[in-house]
Coordinates of C-alpha atoms in Angstrom, one line a residue:
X29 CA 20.1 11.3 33.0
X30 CA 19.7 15.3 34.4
X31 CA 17.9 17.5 33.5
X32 CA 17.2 21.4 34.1
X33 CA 15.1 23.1 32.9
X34 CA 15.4 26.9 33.8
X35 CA 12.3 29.5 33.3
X36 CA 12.0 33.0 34.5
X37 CA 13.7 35.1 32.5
X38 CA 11.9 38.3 31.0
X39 CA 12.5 41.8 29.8
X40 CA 13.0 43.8 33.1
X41 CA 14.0 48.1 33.5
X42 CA 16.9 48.6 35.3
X43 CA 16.3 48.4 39.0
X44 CA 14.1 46.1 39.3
X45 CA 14.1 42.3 40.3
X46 CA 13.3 38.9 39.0
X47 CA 13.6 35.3 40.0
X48 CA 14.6 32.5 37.7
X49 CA 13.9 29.0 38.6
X50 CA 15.6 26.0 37.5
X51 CA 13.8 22.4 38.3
X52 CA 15.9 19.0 38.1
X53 CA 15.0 15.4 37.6
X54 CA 17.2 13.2 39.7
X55 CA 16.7 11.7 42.8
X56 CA 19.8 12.9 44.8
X57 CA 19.3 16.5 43.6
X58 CA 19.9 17.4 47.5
X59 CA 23.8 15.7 47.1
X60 CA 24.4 18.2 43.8
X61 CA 25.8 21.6 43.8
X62 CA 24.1 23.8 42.0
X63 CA 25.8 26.9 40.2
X64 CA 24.2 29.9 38.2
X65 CA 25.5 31.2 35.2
X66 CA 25.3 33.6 32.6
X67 CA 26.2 34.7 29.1
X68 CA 25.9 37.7 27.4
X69 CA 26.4 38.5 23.3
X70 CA 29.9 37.9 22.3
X71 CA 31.2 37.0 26.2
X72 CA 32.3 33.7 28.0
X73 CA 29.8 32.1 30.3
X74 CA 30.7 33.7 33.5
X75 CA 30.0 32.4 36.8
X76 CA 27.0 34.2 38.9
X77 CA 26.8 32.1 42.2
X78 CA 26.5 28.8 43.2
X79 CA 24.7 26.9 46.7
X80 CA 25.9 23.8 48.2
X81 CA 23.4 20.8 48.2
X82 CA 22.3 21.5 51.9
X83 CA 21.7 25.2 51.1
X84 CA 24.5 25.7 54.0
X85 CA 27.1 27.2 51.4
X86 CA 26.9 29.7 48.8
X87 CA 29.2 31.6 46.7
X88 CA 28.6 34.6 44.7
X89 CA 30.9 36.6 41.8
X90 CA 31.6 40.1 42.8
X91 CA 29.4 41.5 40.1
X92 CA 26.7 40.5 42.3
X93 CA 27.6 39.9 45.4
X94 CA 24.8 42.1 47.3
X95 CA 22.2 42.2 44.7
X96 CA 21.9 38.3 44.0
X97 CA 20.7 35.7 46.2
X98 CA 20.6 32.0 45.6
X99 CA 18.2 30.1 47.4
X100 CA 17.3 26.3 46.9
X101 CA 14.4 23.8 48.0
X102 CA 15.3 20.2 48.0
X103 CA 11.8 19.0 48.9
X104 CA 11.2 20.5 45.0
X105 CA 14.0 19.6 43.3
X106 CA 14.3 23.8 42.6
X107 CA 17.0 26.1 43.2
X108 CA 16.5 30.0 42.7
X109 CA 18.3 32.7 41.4
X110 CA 16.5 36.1 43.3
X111 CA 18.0 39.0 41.3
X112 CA 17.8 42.6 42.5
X113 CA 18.7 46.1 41.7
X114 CA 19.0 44.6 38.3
X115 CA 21.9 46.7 35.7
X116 CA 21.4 46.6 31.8
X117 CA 24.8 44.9 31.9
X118 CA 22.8 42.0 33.6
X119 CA 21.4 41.2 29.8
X120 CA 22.3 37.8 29.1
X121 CA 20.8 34.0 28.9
X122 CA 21.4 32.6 32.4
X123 CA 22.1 28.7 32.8
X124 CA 21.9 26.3 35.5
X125 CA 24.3 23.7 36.6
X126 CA 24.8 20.8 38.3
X127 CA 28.5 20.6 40.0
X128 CA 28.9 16.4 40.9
X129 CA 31.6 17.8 43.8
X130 CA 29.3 18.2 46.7
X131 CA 31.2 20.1 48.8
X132 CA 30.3 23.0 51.4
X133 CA 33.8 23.8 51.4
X134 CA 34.5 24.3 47.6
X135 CA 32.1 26.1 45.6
X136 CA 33.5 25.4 42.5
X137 CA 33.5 28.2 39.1
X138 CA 34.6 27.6 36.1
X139 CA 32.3 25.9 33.5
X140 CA 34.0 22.7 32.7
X141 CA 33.9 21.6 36.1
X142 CA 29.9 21.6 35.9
X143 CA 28.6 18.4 34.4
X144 CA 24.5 18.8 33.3
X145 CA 23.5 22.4 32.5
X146 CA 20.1 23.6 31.0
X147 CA 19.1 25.0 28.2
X148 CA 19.0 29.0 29.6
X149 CA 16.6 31.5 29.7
X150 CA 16.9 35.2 28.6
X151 CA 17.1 38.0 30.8
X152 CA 17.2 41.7 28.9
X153 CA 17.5 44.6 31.7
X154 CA 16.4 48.0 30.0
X155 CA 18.0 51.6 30.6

């Protein structure tokens, strides 16, 4: 059994950065794909980013390409979510996910294809 467990999320102004963590139990978290995403009041989980299990690859949706980064260390079964130049339409409860498909090549994005998530935590970007 998987499990994530996300923290980090806080009440943030506009501008300004945050990074949300998500640890995983599992002994071949280095073989999983991990993918970021979010969900905001009344909207479809949408894809943020996602990094292959080496770290090598990494993917990003074009509503934050630039001001996201997704970072991972193996040795701590953690992967990271560095969010900058942060945007009230940011606001949502962001999840992580474990994609089974390890594969540098194919950064996969649509929610189905994810197969352990966590339980989210809330991030609320001010004006």
């Amino acid at each position: 059994q998987v499990q994530l467990v996300e923290s980090g999320g806080k009440l943030v102004q506009a501008g300004g950065s945050l990074r949300l963590s998500c640890a995983a139990s599992g002994r071949t978290f280095s073989s999983w794909t991990m993918g970021w995403f979010r969900q905001a009041p009344g909207k479809e989980r949408e894809f943020v980013g996602g990094i292959s299990g080496s770290g090598s690859s990494t993917r990003y949706a074009d509503s934050v390409k630039g001001r996201f980064t997704i970072s991972r260390d193996n040795a701590k079964n953690t992967v990271y979510l560095q969010m900058n130049s942060l945007k009230p339409e940011d606001t949502a409860v962001y999840y992580c996910a474990v994609d089974l498909l390890n594969s540098p090549s194919v950064m996969r994005t649509r929610t189905f294809e994810y197969r352990y998530w966590g339980q989210g935590t809330q991030v609320t970007v001010s004006s």
